[in-house]
Coordinates of C-alpha atoms in Angstrom, one line a residue:
Chain A
M160 CA 30.0 -25.8 -58.0
M161 CA 27.5 -27.0 -59.7
H162 CA 29.5 -30.5 -60.3
F163 CA 30.7 -30.0 -56.2
L164 CA 26.9 -30.3 -55.2
A165 CA 26.0 -33.1 -57.8
T166 CA 28.6 -34.8 -56.2
Y167 CA 28.5 -34.8 -52.5
G168 CA 24.3 -32.9 -52.0
T169 CA 23.3 -35.6 -50.4
Q170 CA 26.5 -35.3 -48.0
L171 CA 26.2 -32.3 -47.5
L172 CA 22.8 -32.1 -46.6
S173 CA 23.2 -35.0 -43.8
K174 CA 26.5 -33.1 -42.8
T175 CA 24.2 -29.7 -42.4
G176 CA 21.8 -31.8 -40.2
Q177 CA 24.3 -33.7 -37.8
H178 CA 26.2 -30.3 -37.6
L179 CA 22.9 -28.5 -36.4
L180 CA 21.8 -31.4 -34.3
I181 CA 24.9 -31.2 -32.2
S182 CA 24.9 -27.7 -32.0
A183 CA 21.1 -27.5 -31.3
A184 CA 21.9 -30.0 -28.4
A185 CA 24.5 -28.0 -27.1
L186 CA 23.0 -24.9 -27.1
G187 CA 19.8 -26.5 -25.4
L188 CA 21.5 -27.7 -22.7
G189 CA 23.3 -24.8 -22.0
V190 CA 19.6 -22.4 -22.5
I191 CA 18.4 -24.9 -19.7
V192 CA 21.2 -25.1 -17.1
A193 CA 23.0 -21.5 -17.7
V194 CA 19.6 -19.4 -17.8
P195 CA 18.0 -20.7 -13.8
L196 CA 22.0 -20.9 -12.7
G197 CA 21.7 -17.0 -14.0
I198 CA 19.0 -16.5 -11.8
L199 CA 19.8 -18.5 -9.2
L200 CA 23.0 -16.5 -8.6
T201 CA 20.5 -12.9 -9.0
R202 CA 19.4 -14.5 -5.9
M203 CA 22.8 -15.0 -4.2
K204 CA 24.5 -12.3 -2.0
H205 CA 28.4 -13.7 -3.0
G206 CA 28.8 -16.7 -5.3
A207 CA 27.9 -15.2 -8.4
N208 CA 31.8 -13.6 -9.3
L209 CA 32.9 -17.5 -8.4
V210 CA 30.5 -19.2 -10.8
M211 CA 31.2 -16.0 -13.3
S212 CA 35.0 -16.6 -13.1
L213 CA 34.3 -20.2 -13.0
A214 CA 32.5 -20.7 -16.3
G215 CA 35.6 -17.9 -17.5
V216 CA 37.9 -20.2 -17.0
L217 CA 36.2 -22.7 -18.7
Q218 CA 35.4 -20.4 -21.7
T219 CA 39.8 -20.0 -22.2
I220 CA 40.6 -23.9 -22.2
P221 CA 41.1 -24.1 -25.8
A222 CA 38.3 -25.6 -27.8
M223 CA 41.1 -29.0 -29.2
A224 CA 42.0 -29.5 -25.8
L225 CA 38.6 -29.5 -24.5
L226 CA 37.4 -31.8 -27.3
A227 CA 40.4 -33.8 -26.6
M228 CA 39.5 -33.9 -22.8
M229 CA 36.1 -35.5 -23.6
I230 CA 37.2 -38.6 -24.7
P231 CA 38.5 -40.2 -22.1
I232 CA 35.2 -39.5 -20.4
F233 CA 33.0 -40.2 -22.9
G234 CA 34.8 -41.8 -26.2
I235 CA 34.1 -40.3 -29.3
G236 CA 30.9 -39.3 -31.1
S237 CA 28.6 -36.8 -31.0
T238 CA 28.2 -37.5 -27.2
P239 CA 31.7 -35.2 -26.2
A240 CA 31.4 -33.2 -28.8
I241 CA 27.9 -31.9 -27.5
V242 CA 29.0 -31.9 -23.6
A243 CA 32.2 -29.8 -25.2
L244 CA 30.2 -27.0 -27.1
F245 CA 28.0 -27.3 -23.9
I246 CA 30.4 -26.4 -21.4
Y247 CA 31.5 -23.0 -24.3
S248 CA 28.1 -22.0 -24.8
L249 CA 27.1 -21.4 -21.1
L250 CA 29.1 -18.5 -20.4
P251 CA 27.5 -15.6 -22.9
I252 CA 24.2 -17.2 -21.7
L253 CA 25.0 -17.0 -17.9
R254 CA 26.6 -13.9 -17.7
N255 CA 23.4 -12.4 -20.2
T256 CA 20.9 -14.0 -18.0
Y257 CA 22.8 -12.7 -14.9
L258 CA 23.5 -8.9 -16.0
G259 CA 19.4 -9.2 -17.4
M260 CA 17.8 -10.1 -14.0
Q261 CA 20.0 -7.3 -12.3
G262 CA 18.6 -4.8 -14.8
V263 CA 15.2 -5.3 -13.7
S264 CA 14.8 -2.3 -11.7
P265 CA 14.2 -3.0 -7.9
T266 CA 11.2 -0.4 -8.3
V267 CA 9.9 -3.0 -10.3
R268 CA 10.4 -5.8 -8.0
D269 CA 9.3 -4.1 -4.7
A270 CA 6.3 -3.4 -6.3
A271 CA 5.6 -6.9 -8.1
K272 CA 5.9 -8.4 -4.8
G273 CA 4.1 -5.8 -3.0
M274 CA 1.5 -5.8 -5.1
G275 CA 0.6 -9.9 -4.1
M276 CA 2.9 -11.8 -6.7
T277 CA 4.0 -15.2 -5.7
W278 CA 7.6 -15.5 -6.2
W279 CA 6.7 -17.5 -9.5
Q280 CA 4.7 -15.2 -10.4
M281 CA 7.0 -12.1 -10.2
M282 CA 9.8 -14.8 -12.3
T283 CA 7.3 -14.7 -15.4
Q284 CA 5.4 -11.9 -15.0
A285 CA 7.4 -9.7 -14.7
E286 CA 11.4 -10.7 -14.0
I287 CA 11.6 -12.9 -16.9
P288 CA 10.0 -11.0 -19.4
L289 CA 12.0 -8.1 -18.6
A290 CA 15.1 -9.5 -18.5
A291 CA 14.1 -11.9 -21.8
P292 CA 15.8 -9.4 -24.2
V293 CA 19.3 -9.4 -22.7
I294 CA 19.1 -13.1 -21.8
M295 CA 18.2 -13.8 -25.7
S296 CA 20.8 -12.2 -27.0
G297 CA 23.6 -14.2 -24.8
I298 CA 21.6 -17.0 -26.7
R299 CA 22.0 -15.9 -29.9
L300 CA 25.7 -15.1 -29.2
S301 CA 26.0 -18.5 -27.8
A302 CA 25.0 -20.0 -30.9
T303 CA 27.2 -18.4 -33.4
Y304 CA 30.0 -20.0 -30.8
V305 CA 28.3 -22.9 -30.5
I306 CA 27.7 -23.6 -34.5
A307 CA 31.1 -22.8 -35.6
W308 CA 32.4 -24.6 -32.9
A309 CA 30.9 -27.5 -33.6
T310 CA 33.2 -27.8 -37.2
L311 CA 36.0 -29.3 -34.2
A312 CA 33.6 -31.7 -33.0
S313 CA 34.3 -33.8 -36.3
Y314 CA 38.3 -34.5 -34.7
I315 CA 36.5 -36.3 -32.1
G316 CA 34.2 -38.5 -34.7
A317 CA 30.9 -36.5 -34.3
G318 CA 30.5 -35.6 -37.5
G319 CA 28.9 -32.6 -38.8
L320 CA 30.7 -30.2 -41.3
G321 CA 33.4 -30.5 -39.3
D322 CA 34.4 -33.8 -41.4
F323 CA 34.6 -31.9 -45.6
I324 CA 37.3 -29.7 -43.7
F325 CA 39.1 -32.1 -42.5
N326 CA 38.4 -34.3 -45.1
G327 CA 40.0 -31.3 -47.1
L328 CA 43.1 -30.6 -45.2
N329 CA 43.9 -34.3 -45.7
L330 CA 43.5 -34.6 -49.4
Y331 CA 44.8 -30.7 -50.2
R332 CA 41.0 -30.8 -51.7
S333 CA 40.0 -26.9 -51.2
D334 CA 36.9 -27.8 -52.5
L335 CA 36.2 -29.5 -49.5
I336 CA 37.5 -26.9 -47.3
L337 CA 34.9 -24.5 -48.6
G338 CA 32.5 -26.8 -49.1
G339 CA 32.4 -27.2 -45.5
S340 CA 33.7 -24.1 -44.5
I341 CA 31.1 -21.8 -46.3
P342 CA 27.9 -23.9 -45.1
V343 CA 28.9 -22.9 -41.7
I344 CA 29.5 -20.2 -42.2
L345 CA 25.7 -19.3 -43.3
L346 CA 24.7 -21.3 -40.8
A347 CA 26.3 -19.0 -38.8
L348 CA 24.7 -15.7 -40.2
L349 CA 20.9 -18.0 -40.4
V350 CA 20.7 -18.6 -36.7
D351 CA 22.0 -15.4 -36.1
Y352 CA 19.3 -13.6 -37.8
L353 CA 16.6 -16.0 -36.3
L354 CA 17.6 -15.4 -33.2
G355 CA 17.8 -12.0 -33.7
K356 CA 14.4 -12.1 -34.9
V357 CA 13.5 -13.9 -31.5
E358 CA 15.1 -11.3 -29.2
R359 CA 12.7 -8.7 -30.7
A360 CA 9.7 -10.6 -30.3
V361 CA 10.7 -11.5 -26.8
M362 CA 11.4 -7.8 -26.4
P363 CA 8.4 -5.8 -24.4
K364 CA 6.2 -3.8 -27.3
P365 CA 7.1 -0.2 -25.4
L366 CA 11.1 -0.9 -25.6
R367 CA 11.1 -1.8 -29.2
Chain B
M288 CA -10.4 -0.7 14.5
L289 CA -8.9 -1.2 10.7
L290 CA -5.7 -1.5 11.8
S291 CA -3.6 -1.5 15.0
M292 CA -0.1 -1.9 15.9
E293 CA 1.5 -3.0 18.9
H294 CA 4.9 -2.9 20.8
L295 CA 6.4 -2.6 17.0
R296 CA 10.2 -3.7 17.1
K297 CA 12.3 -4.1 14.0
E298 CA 16.3 -4.9 15.1
Y299 CA 18.4 -6.2 12.7
P300 CA 20.3 -8.9 12.6
N301 CA 23.3 -6.4 13.3
G302 CA 21.8 -5.3 16.2
K303 CA 21.0 -1.9 14.4
I304 CA 17.3 -1.2 16.0
A305 CA 15.1 0.4 13.6
V306 CA 11.9 0.4 15.1
D307 CA 11.7 0.5 18.9
D308 CA 7.6 0.3 20.4
F309 CA 6.1 1.2 17.8
N310 CA 2.3 1.2 18.8
L311 CA -1.0 2.9 16.7
E312 CA -4.3 2.4 16.0
V313 CA -6.1 2.9 12.7
D314 CA -9.9 3.9 11.6
R315 CA -11.3 3.3 8.7
G316 CA -11.3 6.2 6.8
E317 CA -7.7 7.8 8.5
F318 CA -5.3 9.4 6.5
I319 CA -1.9 8.7 8.3
A320 CA 0.9 10.3 7.9
F321 CA 4.8 9.4 9.4
I322 CA 7.0 11.8 8.9
G323 CA 10.8 11.8 10.1
T324 CA 13.9 11.9 9.3
S325 CA 16.2 9.6 7.3
G326 CA 16.7 6.3 9.1
S327 CA 13.5 7.4 11.7
G328 CA 12.2 4.1 10.9
K329 CA 9.1 5.2 8.8
T330 CA 9.4 3.2 5.7
T331 CA 10.5 -0.3 7.7
T332 CA 7.4 0.5 9.7
M333 CA 5.1 0.8 7.0
R334 CA 6.9 -2.4 5.4
M335 CA 5.7 -4.4 8.2
I336 CA 2.3 -4.0 7.5
N337 CA 2.5 -5.5 3.9
R338 CA 4.6 -8.4 5.3
M339 CA 7.6 -7.1 2.5
L340 CA 9.6 -6.6 6.3
N341 CA 9.1 -9.0 9.4
Q342 CA 9.1 -7.6 12.7
T343 CA 10.9 -9.0 15.1
S344 CA 8.5 -8.5 18.0
G345 CA 5.0 -7.4 18.2
T346 CA 1.7 -7.1 16.9
I347 CA -0.1 -5.7 13.8
K348 CA -3.8 -6.7 13.1
I349 CA -6.2 -6.0 10.5
N350 CA -9.9 -6.0 11.3
G351 CA -8.7 -7.9 14.4
K352 CA -6.5 -10.2 12.7
D353 CA -2.9 -11.1 13.4
I354 CA -1.4 -10.4 9.8
S355 CA 1.9 -12.7 11.1
K356 CA -1.0 -15.5 10.7
M357 CA -1.7 -14.5 7.1
D358 CA -0.6 -15.7 3.7
P359 CA 1.7 -13.1 3.0
V360 CA 0.8 -12.7 -0.6
K361 CA -2.8 -12.9 0.7
L362 CA -2.3 -10.4 2.5
R363 CA -0.2 -8.2 -0.1
R364 CA -2.9 -8.8 -2.5
S365 CA -5.9 -6.9 -0.3
I366 CA -3.7 -4.0 0.9
G367 CA -2.7 -1.1 -1.7
Y368 CA 0.6 -0.2 -2.4
V369 CA 1.9 2.7 -4.1
I370 CA 5.7 3.6 -4.2
Q371 CA 8.0 6.5 -5.0
N372 CA 9.0 5.5 -9.0
T373 CA 5.9 4.5 -9.6
G374 CA 6.7 0.5 -9.8
L375 CA 4.2 -0.3 -13.3
M376 CA 5.4 -2.6 -15.1
P377 CA 7.1 -1.3 -17.6
H378 CA 5.9 -4.3 -20.4
M379 CA 2.4 -4.3 -19.5
T380 CA -0.7 -1.9 -21.1
I381 CA -1.8 0.5 -18.6
Q382 CA -4.9 -1.4 -18.8
E383 CA -3.0 -4.7 -17.6
N384 CA -0.9 -2.9 -14.9
I385 CA -4.5 -1.9 -13.8
E386 CA -5.8 -5.3 -13.5
M387 CA -2.7 -7.2 -12.2
V388 CA -4.3 -7.6 -8.8
P389 CA -7.8 -8.1 -9.8
K390 CA -6.2 -10.4 -12.0
L391 CA -4.2 -12.2 -9.4
L392 CA -7.2 -12.5 -7.9
G393 CA -8.8 -14.7 -10.3
W394 CA -11.8 -11.9 -11.2
S395 CA -12.8 -12.6 -14.6
K396 CA -12.1 -10.7 -18.1
E397 CA -15.1 -8.9 -18.2
K398 CA -15.3 -7.7 -14.7
R399 CA -11.7 -6.4 -14.7
E400 CA -12.1 -4.7 -17.9
E401 CA -14.5 -2.7 -16.3
Q402 CA -12.8 -2.3 -13.4
A403 CA -10.0 -0.8 -15.6
H404 CA -12.1 1.9 -17.1
K405 CA -13.9 2.7 -13.6
M406 CA -10.5 3.4 -11.9
I407 CA -8.6 5.1 -15.5
A408 CA -12.0 7.5 -14.6
L409 CA -11.0 7.4 -10.9
A410 CA -7.6 8.4 -11.8
Q411 CA -8.8 11.1 -13.8
L412 CA -7.1 10.3 -17.4
P413 CA -8.5 9.5 -21.2
D414 CA -10.1 5.9 -21.7
E415 CA -7.3 6.0 -24.6
M416 CA -4.9 5.4 -22.2
L417 CA -5.2 2.4 -21.3
Q418 CA -3.4 0.6 -24.2
R419 CA -0.5 2.7 -23.8
Y420 CA 2.7 1.8 -22.1
P421 CA 3.3 3.7 -19.2
G422 CA 6.9 4.9 -20.7
E423 CA 4.4 7.2 -23.0
L424 CA 3.0 8.5 -19.9
S425 CA 4.1 11.4 -18.1
G426 CA 5.5 11.1 -14.7
G427 CA 2.2 12.8 -12.6
Q428 CA 0.0 10.5 -15.1
Q429 CA 2.2 7.5 -14.6
Q430 CA 1.9 8.2 -10.2
R431 CA -2.1 8.6 -11.1
I432 CA -2.3 4.9 -12.6
G433 CA -0.3 4.4 -9.9
V434 CA -2.7 4.9 -7.2
V435 CA -5.8 3.7 -8.6
R436 CA -4.2 0.8 -9.5
A437 CA -3.6 0.8 -6.1
L438 CA -7.5 0.5 -5.6
A439 CA -8.3 -1.8 -8.6
A440 CA -9.2 -4.7 -6.2
D441 CA -11.3 -2.7 -3.5
Q442 CA -8.4 -2.2 -1.2
E443 CA -9.6 -0.7 2.1
L444 CA -5.7 0.2 2.9
I445 CA -3.5 2.0 1.0
L446 CA 0.2 2.2 1.8
M447 CA 1.8 5.0 0.3
D448 CA 5.9 4.8 0.4
E449 CA 7.1 8.7 -0.7
P450 CA 4.8 8.7 -3.8
F451 CA 5.1 12.1 -4.7
G452 CA 8.1 12.5 -3.4
A453 CA 9.7 12.7 -6.9
L454 CA 6.8 15.2 -8.7
D455 CA 7.6 19.0 -9.3
P456 CA 5.1 20.7 -7.0
I457 CA 2.1 21.6 -9.4
T458 CA 2.0 17.9 -10.1
R459 CA 2.5 17.1 -7.1
E460 CA 0.0 18.7 -5.6
S461 CA -3.2 17.8 -8.0
L462 CA -2.2 14.2 -6.9
Q463 CA -2.6 15.5 -3.6
D464 CA -6.1 16.4 -4.2
L465 CA -6.6 13.1 -5.9
V466 CA -5.8 11.1 -2.8
K467 CA -7.4 13.4 -0.3
H468 CA -10.6 12.7 -2.6
L469 CA -9.6 8.8 -2.9
Q470 CA -9.9 9.3 1.3
R471 CA -13.0 11.6 2.0
D472 CA -15.1 10.1 -1.0
L473 CA -14.4 6.8 -1.1
G474 CA -13.0 6.3 3.2
K475 CA -10.0 4.8 2.0
T476 CA -7.7 4.8 4.6
F477 CA -4.2 5.6 3.8
I478 CA -1.0 5.3 5.4
F479 CA 1.9 7.4 3.9
V480 CA 5.1 7.7 4.5
T481 CA 6.7 11.4 3.4
H482 CA 10.0 13.7 4.0
D483 CA 7.5 16.4 3.0
M484 CA 5.9 18.2 6.2
D485 CA 3.0 20.6 4.0
E486 CA 2.2 17.2 2.7
A487 CA 2.2 15.6 5.6
L488 CA -0.3 18.6 7.6
N489 CA -2.5 19.2 4.4
L490 CA -3.4 15.8 3.8
S491 CA -3.7 13.4 7.0
T492 CA -6.5 13.3 9.7
K493 CA -3.1 12.1 12.0
V494 CA 0.9 12.4 11.8
V495 CA 2.9 10.2 13.4
I496 CA 6.6 11.9 13.4
M497 CA 9.4 9.5 13.9
S498 CA 13.1 9.8 14.7
Q499 CA 15.4 7.3 15.6
G500 CA 12.8 4.2 15.6
K501 CA 10.6 5.9 17.9
Q502 CA 7.5 8.1 17.9
V503 CA 8.2 11.2 19.2
Q504 CA 4.5 12.3 18.3
V505 CA 1.1 11.3 17.5
D506 CA -1.6 14.2 16.6
T507 CA -3.6 16.0 14.5
P508 CA -2.3 18.5 12.4
E509 CA -4.0 21.2 14.3
N510 CA -2.8 19.8 17.7
I511 CA 1.1 19.3 16.6
L512 CA 0.9 22.7 15.4
R513 CA -0.1 23.7 18.0
H514 CA 1.6 21.6 20.7
P515 CA 4.6 20.0 19.2
A516 CA 5.9 17.6 21.5
N517 CA 9.4 19.1 22.1
E518 CA 12.2 20.6 20.3
F519 CA 12.9 18.3 17.4
V520 CA 9.5 18.7 16.6
T521 CA 9.4 22.2 16.1
N522 CA 12.5 22.1 14.3
L523 CA 11.0 19.2 11.9
I524 CA 8.1 22.0 11.3
G525 CA 10.0 24.6 10.9
E526 CA 9.8 28.0 13.0
E527 CA 8.3 29.5 9.7
R528 CA 5.5 26.7 9.1
L529 CA 4.7 27.2 12.5
I530 CA 4.7 31.0 12.0
R531 CA 2.4 30.7 9.1
A532 CA 0.1 27.9 11.2
Q533 CA -0.6 31.1 13.8
P534 CA -3.7 32.5 12.3
N535 CA -5.8 28.9 12.2
I536 CA -4.2 27.3 15.4
L537 CA -4.2 30.7 17.6
T538 CA -6.9 31.1 19.7
V539 CA -8.5 34.9 20.3
S540 CA -7.7 34.7 24.1
Q541 CA -3.8 34.2 23.2
I542 CA -3.3 37.5 22.2
M543 CA -5.7 39.6 23.7
L544 CA -4.6 41.4 26.7
T545 CA -6.3 40.7 29.9
N546 CA -6.9 44.2 31.9
P547 CA -9.4 46.3 29.8
A548 CA -10.2 49.7 31.4
A549 CA -13.7 48.9 32.5
I550 CA -16.5 50.8 34.2
T551 CA -20.0 49.8 35.3
P552 CA -23.4 51.4 34.6
D553 CA -23.6 53.2 38.1
K554 CA -20.7 55.2 37.7
T555 CA -20.7 59.1 37.1
L556 CA -19.4 60.6 34.3
E557 CA -17.1 62.6 36.8
D558 CA -15.7 59.1 37.3
A559 CA -15.3 57.9 33.4
I560 CA -13.3 60.6 32.8
E561 CA -10.9 60.2 36.3
Q562 CA -10.7 56.2 34.9
M563 CA -10.1 57.3 31.0
H564 CA -7.3 60.0 32.4
E565 CA -5.6 57.1 34.2
R566 CA -5.0 54.0 31.5
R567 CA -5.0 56.9 28.8
V568 CA -7.8 55.7 26.7
D569 CA -10.5 57.4 25.5
T570 CA -13.1 54.9 25.7
L571 CA -13.9 52.8 28.3
L572 CA -16.0 49.1 28.3
V573 CA -18.9 49.2 30.0
T574 CA -19.9 46.0 31.8
D575 CA -22.6 45.1 34.6
K576 CA -21.5 44.1 38.5
D577 CA -21.3 40.3 37.0
N578 CA -19.0 41.4 34.3
V579 CA -21.5 40.8 31.9
L580 CA -20.5 43.1 28.6
Q581 CA -23.1 45.9 28.1
G582 CA -21.4 48.6 25.7
F583 CA -18.8 50.9 25.6
V584 CA -18.2 55.1 26.2
D585 CA -16.4 57.3 24.0
L586 CA -14.4 60.3 25.0
D587 CA -16.5 62.3 22.4
D588 CA -20.2 61.5 23.8
I589 CA -18.9 62.4 27.0
N590 CA -17.9 65.6 25.6
R591 CA -21.6 66.7 24.6
I592 CA -22.7 66.1 28.4
A593 CA -22.3 68.8 30.9
D594 CA -23.7 67.3 34.2
A595 CA -20.8 65.6 35.7
H596 CA -23.1 63.1 37.5
T597 CA -24.6 61.3 35.2
P598 CA -24.8 57.9 35.3
V599 CA -22.9 55.9 32.7
S600 CA -25.7 54.2 32.2
R601 CA -27.2 57.1 30.1
F602 CA -24.1 57.5 27.3
T603 CA -23.6 54.0 27.0
Q604 CA -23.5 53.1 23.6
D605 CA -24.7 49.6 23.7
R606 CA -24.5 48.5 20.1
V607 CA -20.8 47.1 20.2
F608 CA -18.7 44.7 18.3
Y609 CA -17.0 41.5 20.0
V610 CA -15.4 38.4 19.8
K611 CA -15.4 35.2 21.6
A612 CA -12.5 34.4 23.8
N613 CA -12.2 30.5 22.0
A614 CA -12.8 32.1 18.6
L615 CA -9.1 31.0 16.2
I616 CA -7.8 34.2 14.9
G617 CA -7.4 33.1 11.5
D618 CA -11.7 33.4 11.6
T619 CA -12.0 36.6 13.4
V620 CA -9.1 38.5 11.6
D621 CA -10.9 39.8 9.4
R622 CA -14.2 41.2 10.3
I623 CA -11.8 43.0 13.2
L624 CA -10.2 44.4 10.6
K625 CA -13.3 45.3 7.9
K626 CA -14.9 46.9 11.5
G627 CA -12.4 49.7 11.0
V628 CA -12.3 49.6 15.0
K629 CA -8.9 50.4 17.7
N630 CA -9.7 47.2 19.8
V631 CA -12.2 44.8 20.3
P632 CA -13.3 43.5 23.3
V633 CA -13.4 40.2 24.1
V634 CA -15.8 37.7 25.9
D635 CA -16.3 34.0 26.9
E636 CA -19.2 31.6 26.6
D637 CA -21.6 34.0 28.6
K638 CA -20.7 37.2 27.5
H639 CA -18.1 38.4 30.4
L640 CA -16.1 40.3 29.6
V641 CA -12.4 38.8 29.8
G642 CA -10.1 40.9 27.9
I643 CA -9.2 43.0 24.7
V644 CA -7.5 43.0 21.4
T645 CA -6.3 45.6 19.9
R646 CA -5.8 46.4 16.3
T647 CA -1.7 46.7 17.0
A648 CA -1.7 42.8 17.6
L649 CA -3.5 42.0 15.3
V650 CA -1.9 43.1 12.4
D651 CA 1.7 42.0 13.6
I652 CA -0.2 38.4 13.4
V653 CA -1.5 38.9 10.2
Y654 CA 2.1 40.6 8.8
D655 CA 3.8 37.4 10.5
A656 CA 1.3 34.6 8.6
L657 CA 2.3 36.5 5.3
H658 CA 5.7 37.0 5.4
G659 CA 7.3 35.5 8.4
A660 CA 8.7 36.4 11.0
P661 CA 11.4 39.4 11.0
D662 CA 13.7 37.2 11.1
A663 CA 13.1 33.7 10.1
N664 CA 14.0 34.0 6.7
E665 CA 17.4 35.6 7.7
K666 CA 18.0 32.2 9.4
P667 CA 19.6 29.2 8.0
A668 CA 17.5 26.5 7.1
S669 CA 17.4 24.3 10.3
P670 CA 19.9 21.2 10.1
I671 CA 17.7 19.3 10.4
N672 CA 15.4 20.2 8.0
A673 CA 18.3 20.0 5.4
D674 CA 18.7 16.0 6.4
I675 CA 15.3 15.2 5.6
H676 CA 15.4 16.7 2.2
A677 CA 18.4 15.2 1.1
A678 CA 16.5 12.3 2.2
A679 CA 13.8 13.0 0.1
T680 CA 15.1 9.7 -1.8
R681 CA 14.4 6.0 -0.1
E682 CA 16.0 4.8 3.1
G683 CA 19.3 3.1 1.8
G684 CA 20.1 1.5 5.3
E685 CA 16.1 0.4 5.5
M686 CA 15.5 -2.2 2.7
P687 CA 17.7 -5.0 2.7
Q688 CA 16.3 -7.2 -0.2

């Protein structure tokens, strides 16, 4: 253990950094796209189902295949990996945003509008705060997925902790495999814990 | 004129006409109730006033200004809005809820806070409650907040959509008292939609009865009880309620007998006895030649007199108890019954004798008012009433979001 850290310590840190960066970028994009899209879907009578099933279909593409498909378009490196992971992150966020916004009581919406809130005020002061816990739990779920799948990104040259695992597999070195997968697991748990905290923080006080 | 609605019409794209040729003028300080069956367009009409819905044609003016030319957001901030399930923001404290519209209007923090304290006092709730969340309050307390929230920015006009529908009868009554107080003492103008006829009759200064998008009758509660426009209104009010309301809407002239046994003072004892015998009564009312009530003669008094030619004026008792023809029965019945007289002469404004009220007729009225007409209780609830109660919840088809 100490020997492993002494040999690969710096590498482990930089790979972890890479891993986090790829995951964060993918998740960030996912949030930027899926949250507004989910809100938009609640405003549309039709189309919500279509978009949701489309996101569902994307989710079913095997991770390896999706990553491979990115190469002809984006080449190799971190860009294709981020795009692929971003696609994976969409569904949970989209679905939870949609459900969260749907879950806001029509009475609250009616009152907010009837008292003279603009569309933007209704969103920012009433609906999004009330839907926030559900949206946040979608983001949290996506985050753990993305961190786990980012391991595969090393396959298309994006780096990250997956490098350890793939090297270990190629060289029959179980220390490398464990040295890659344990940090991934810890990372996923840590992020899940932290986002759980955030989820609680955005929850309206009386509902905690 | 605070609010005027002219030839208002709402037609949905599918051709359904929700409101048709609705006209109403509302003065400051009035309390208007919209009542009707489910789908009668009452909620739709109300929602057009703050442009939650836009009319197909017709105009709504507030203080003479056409609201279709106003910014809907600004309009809504100037009109109070109370809905059935309170519509309080669950994630905001009571204070934040009350301060909502003032905040939207950009009031300073100090002014908002001051207003919040004023409003919670108006709702007759403890000041500490400002820091609580709606979920920690009872339904009745929440709706109290809902009501005063609608006044927090000094709105003159308050719209209420079945505000007390979800509350138990006792809580409902205390809230009705609250809004009545706000209307009477603060001069606020209320327009409220209800399915509860008692609520409409008790609170409002004017009731608008609607059916299938049309106004069936628009009048004061008294006039509606007195003269229901048609059978629909009668059914809506309910037989029992009409009977119970009788003492307060029936006048003495409506229940009196019009042909009282009367005699003029110049007639003789003989004439009096003959007339009593003929009419089979033991008292006669005495009127002068202009039919003005003078007093009465009683058989007991007559028996003491020997001379058959004594004029009636000699033994007339002038201390006679009478009632006015246009008096309400509710106001007079107690006095009549307590006097213990068998019957009471009825006079017009100039004391001309116009009729007589018998004790029997009065007792019937009192009995009906207390217990309902003998057959009213056995009748199954009229289908219209049943329908209204079933429609206690919001009118589903009317509100596309």
